[in-house]
C-alpha positions in Angstrom: 5.9 21.5 14.5 5.5 18.7 11.2 7.8 16.9 10.1 8.0 15.4 6.2 7.1 16.9 2.8 4.2 17.1 0.5 5.3 16.0 -2.7 3.2 16.7 -6.3 1.4 12.8 -6.8 1.3 12.4 -10.9 -1.8 11.1 -12.3 -3.5 11.5 -8.9 -7.9 11.6 -8.5 -7.4 10.1 -4.8 -6.0 13.4 -3.7 -3.9 16.1 -4.9 -0.6 15.7 -2.6 1.5 12.7 -2.0 1.9 13.5 1.4 4.4 11.3 4.0 4.9 13.2 8.1 6.3 11.4 11.5 3.5 14.4 12.9 -0.2 13.2 13.7 -2.6 16.2 11.7 -5.0 16.1 9.3 -4.9 18.8 6.0 -7.3 19.2 3.5 -7.0 18.1 0.1 -9.3 17.2 -3.4 -12.3 17.7 -0.7 -10.3 14.7 1.5 -8.4 14.7 4.4 -5.5 13.2 4.3 -4.3 12.1 7.9 -0.3 11.3 8.5 0.0 8.6 11.5 3.4 8.8 14.0 5.5 5.3 14.8 2.7 4.6 17.7 -0.3 4.7 15.3 1.2 1.8 13.4 -0.4 -0.7 15.4 -3.9 -0.2 13.3 -2.2 -1.9 10.1 -2.7 -5.3 10.3 1.4 -6.8 8.2 2.4 -10.2 6.6 6.9 -10.1 6.0 8.0 -11.5 2.5 7.7 -15.1 4.2 4.6 -14.9 5.4 2.9 -14.8 1.8 5.7 -17.2 0.4 4.2 -19.7 2.0 0.8 -18.3 1.4 1.9 -18.4 -2.5 2.8 -22.5 -1.7 0.0 -23.1 -0.2 -2.5 -22.1 -2.2 -4.0 -20.1 -0.5 -7.5 -18.0 -1.2 -5.6 -14.2 -0.5 -4.6 -11.1 -3.4 -2.5 -9.2 -4.1 -3.3 -5.4 -4.4 -0.3 -3.7 -6.2 -0.6 0.3 -5.4 2.6 0.9 -7.7 2.5 2.5 -10.6 2.6 0.8 -13.7 6.0 1.5 -14.8 7.1 0.3 -11.5 5.5 -2.8 -12.4 7.3 -2.8 -15.7 10.2 -2.9 -13.5 9.1 -6.6 -12.0 5.2 -8.4 -10.0 4.1 -10.3 -8.2 1.0 -10.0 -10.0 -2.4 -9.2 -8.7 -4.3 -6.4 -8.6 -3.3 -3.6 -9.8 -4.5 -0.8 -8.5 -2.0 2.8 -8.3 -2.5 4.9 -4.6 -3.3 7.6 -6.5 -6.2 6.0 -7.9 -7.7 3.9 -5.2 -10.6 6.0 -4.4 -11.6 5.1 -8.0 -11.0 1.4 -8.0 -13.0 -0.4 -4.6 -14.7 -2.9 -7.0 -11.7 -4.2 -7.4 -10.3 -4.7 -4.3 -12.6 -7.3 -2.6 -13.9 -7.7 1.1 -14.8 -11.8 1.5 -10.8 -12.9 1.9 -7.8 -12.2 2.3 -5.8 -8.4 0.8 -2.0 -8.4 0.8 -1.4 -4.9 -0.5 2.2 -4.3 -1.7 4.5 -1.2 -3.3 8.0 -1.1 -3.4 8.5 -0.5 0.4 5.7 -0.9 2.0 5.5 2.7 2.7 2.2 3.5 0.0 1.1 0.5 0.7 0.6 1.6 4.5 -0.9 4.6 3.2 -3.4 2.8 1.4 -4.6 0.5 3.8 -5.4 3.4 6.4 -6.9 5.4 4.3 -9.5 1.8 2.9 -10.1 1.1 6.1 -11.1 4.7 7.7 -13.5 5.4 4.0 -13.9 2.2 3.3 -13.9 0.5 6.2 -12.0 -2.7 4.9 -11.1 -4.8 7.2 -9.0 -7.7 5.6 -5.8 -5.8 4.0 -2.6 -7.4 5.0 0.8 -4.7 4.3 3.8 -6.0 2.8 6.1 -5.1 4.8 8.8 -3.9 3.1 7.0 -4.1 -0.1 8.8 -6.2 -2.3 12.5 -5.0 -2.1 12.1 -7.2 1.0 10.9 -9.7 -1.5 13.5 -9.0 -3.5 16.0 -9.4 -1.6 14.9 -12.2 0.7 12.7 -14.8 -1.4 13.5 -14.5 -5.1 17.1 -12.2 -5.7 16.5 -13.0 -9.3 13.7 -10.0 -9.3 15.2 -6.3 -10.2 16.0 -4.2 -7.1 14.7 -0.6 -9.0 
């Protein structure tokens, strides 16, 4: 039994659909396969919390932020970095360096998690870290002046 849903994804070259689920299956989309992962698979993705990210910022560490939200979401709030929307990530891997840590973020951490799984499996990235809780957690815990949406 599959639990979850499939939702049309706007302006996507990555896949025709954005997929979320708690089941582990493979389903063909645009000649690629999207794997839906259970909670047990979360250990495949390294993460940082917002306090760790803030410390990296304050210490001037060498890292990059990859924001996988849509451009209209960045207009509401942003932490800077490079914008590579999830739906276009497979066409923009040249913007994601392999030689330094990359903190991948979205609104809540779900799209960034999917992006990291995809990049690890399809392009063998090893330097990616999911921002746990996304920009919502950053606004809630670090910068309360940042608008929530």
